[in-house]
Amino acid sequence: MIEYILYMTSMLIFFFINLRILQALHIENKFEKMKLWEIKTAYFMIALVIAHILSEMILRIASLSQLM
């Protein structure tokens, strides 16, 4: 149960941080003009994948610290 709470909390935090970072990178310059839906989808998917990877790392670090 604690792992689920830790995962979801870190996932939300990392998702919003990554979303802000991706928006600051101006990836929309790589897409065609007026493709707003595709740009927002790319931001969402990339931020979600990175947040998942970082959250999994947090879980693994937490499980390692419990072993010690």
Tab-separated table of C-alpha atoms in Angstrom:
chain	number	residue	atom	x	y	z
A	1	MET	CA	0.000	0.000	0.000
A	2	ILE	CA	2.786	2.428	0.874
A	3	GLU	CA	4.476	1.639	-2.451
A	4	TYR	CA	1.320	2.608	-4.333
A	5	ILE	CA	1.047	5.914	-2.478
A	6	LEU	CA	4.737	6.642	-3.049
A	7	TYR	CA	4.448	5.762	-6.746
A	8	MET	CA	1.330	7.843	-7.380
A	9	THR	CA	2.634	10.846	-5.448
A	10	SER	CA	5.997	10.838	-7.196
A	11	MET	CA	4.289	10.170	-10.539
A	12	LEU	CA	2.086	13.254	-10.206
A	13	ILE	CA	4.947	15.461	-9.035
A	14	PHE	CA	7.309	14.311	-11.785
A	15	PHE	CA	4.556	14.556	-14.415
A	16	PHE	CA	3.865	18.214	-13.718
A	17	ILE	CA	7.576	19.054	-13.467
A	18	ASN	CA	8.254	17.318	-16.786
A	19	LEU	CA	5.295	18.996	-18.423
A	20	ARG	CA	6.621	22.423	-17.424
A	21	ILE	CA	10.113	21.544	-18.671
A	22	LEU	CA	8.799	20.256	-22.004
A	23	GLN	CA	6.733	23.383	-22.523
A	24	ALA	CA	9.830	25.487	-21.867
A	25	LEU	CA	11.749	23.554	-24.549
A	26	HIS	CA	9.316	24.698	-27.281
A	27	ILE	CA	8.978	21.326	-28.969
A	28	GLU	CA	6.103	22.763	-31.013
A	29	ASN	CA	8.702	24.122	-33.439
A	30	LYS	CA	9.296	20.513	-34.577
A	31	PHE	CA	5.631	20.053	-35.581
A	32	GLU	CA	3.664	21.522	-38.462
A	33	LYS	CA	1.780	24.727	-37.854
A	34	MET	CA	-1.740	24.445	-36.413
A	35	LYS	CA	-1.252	20.870	-35.146
A	36	LEU	CA	-2.248	21.755	-31.594
A	37	TRP	CA	-3.738	18.335	-30.774
A	38	GLU	CA	-0.571	16.470	-31.789
A	39	ILE	CA	1.654	18.871	-29.851
A	40	LYS	CA	-0.384	18.549	-26.646
A	41	THR	CA	-0.483	14.762	-27.031
A	42	ALA	CA	3.285	14.613	-27.482
A	43	TYR	CA	3.818	16.761	-24.376
A	44	PHE	CA	1.477	14.539	-22.361
A	45	MET	CA	2.975	11.238	-23.512
A	46	ILE	CA	6.601	12.278	-23.086
A	47	ALA	CA	5.929	13.754	-19.642
A	48	LEU	CA	4.033	10.613	-18.601
A	49	VAL	CA	6.791	8.244	-19.737
A	50	ILE	CA	9.532	10.232	-18.023
A	51	ALA	CA	7.437	10.529	-14.845
A	52	HIS	CA	6.858	6.761	-14.842
A	53	ILE	CA	10.576	6.034	-15.208
A	54	LEU	CA	11.483	8.444	-12.414
A	55	SER	CA	8.746	7.075	-10.140
A	56	GLU	CA	9.981	3.527	-10.694
A	57	MET	CA	13.473	4.693	-9.749
A	58	ILE	CA	12.097	6.211	-6.531
A	59	LEU	CA	10.382	2.899	-5.694
A	60	ARG	CA	13.572	0.932	-6.295
A	61	ILE	CA	15.597	3.326	-4.148
A	62	ALA	CA	12.985	3.050	-1.386
A	63	SER	CA	13.040	-0.738	-1.540
A	64	LEU	CA	16.846	-0.751	-1.386
A	65	SER	CA	16.829	1.492	1.657
A	66	GLN	CA	14.444	-0.916	3.409
A	67	LEU	CA	16.883	-3.782	2.861
A	68	MET	CA	19.674	-2.001	4.704
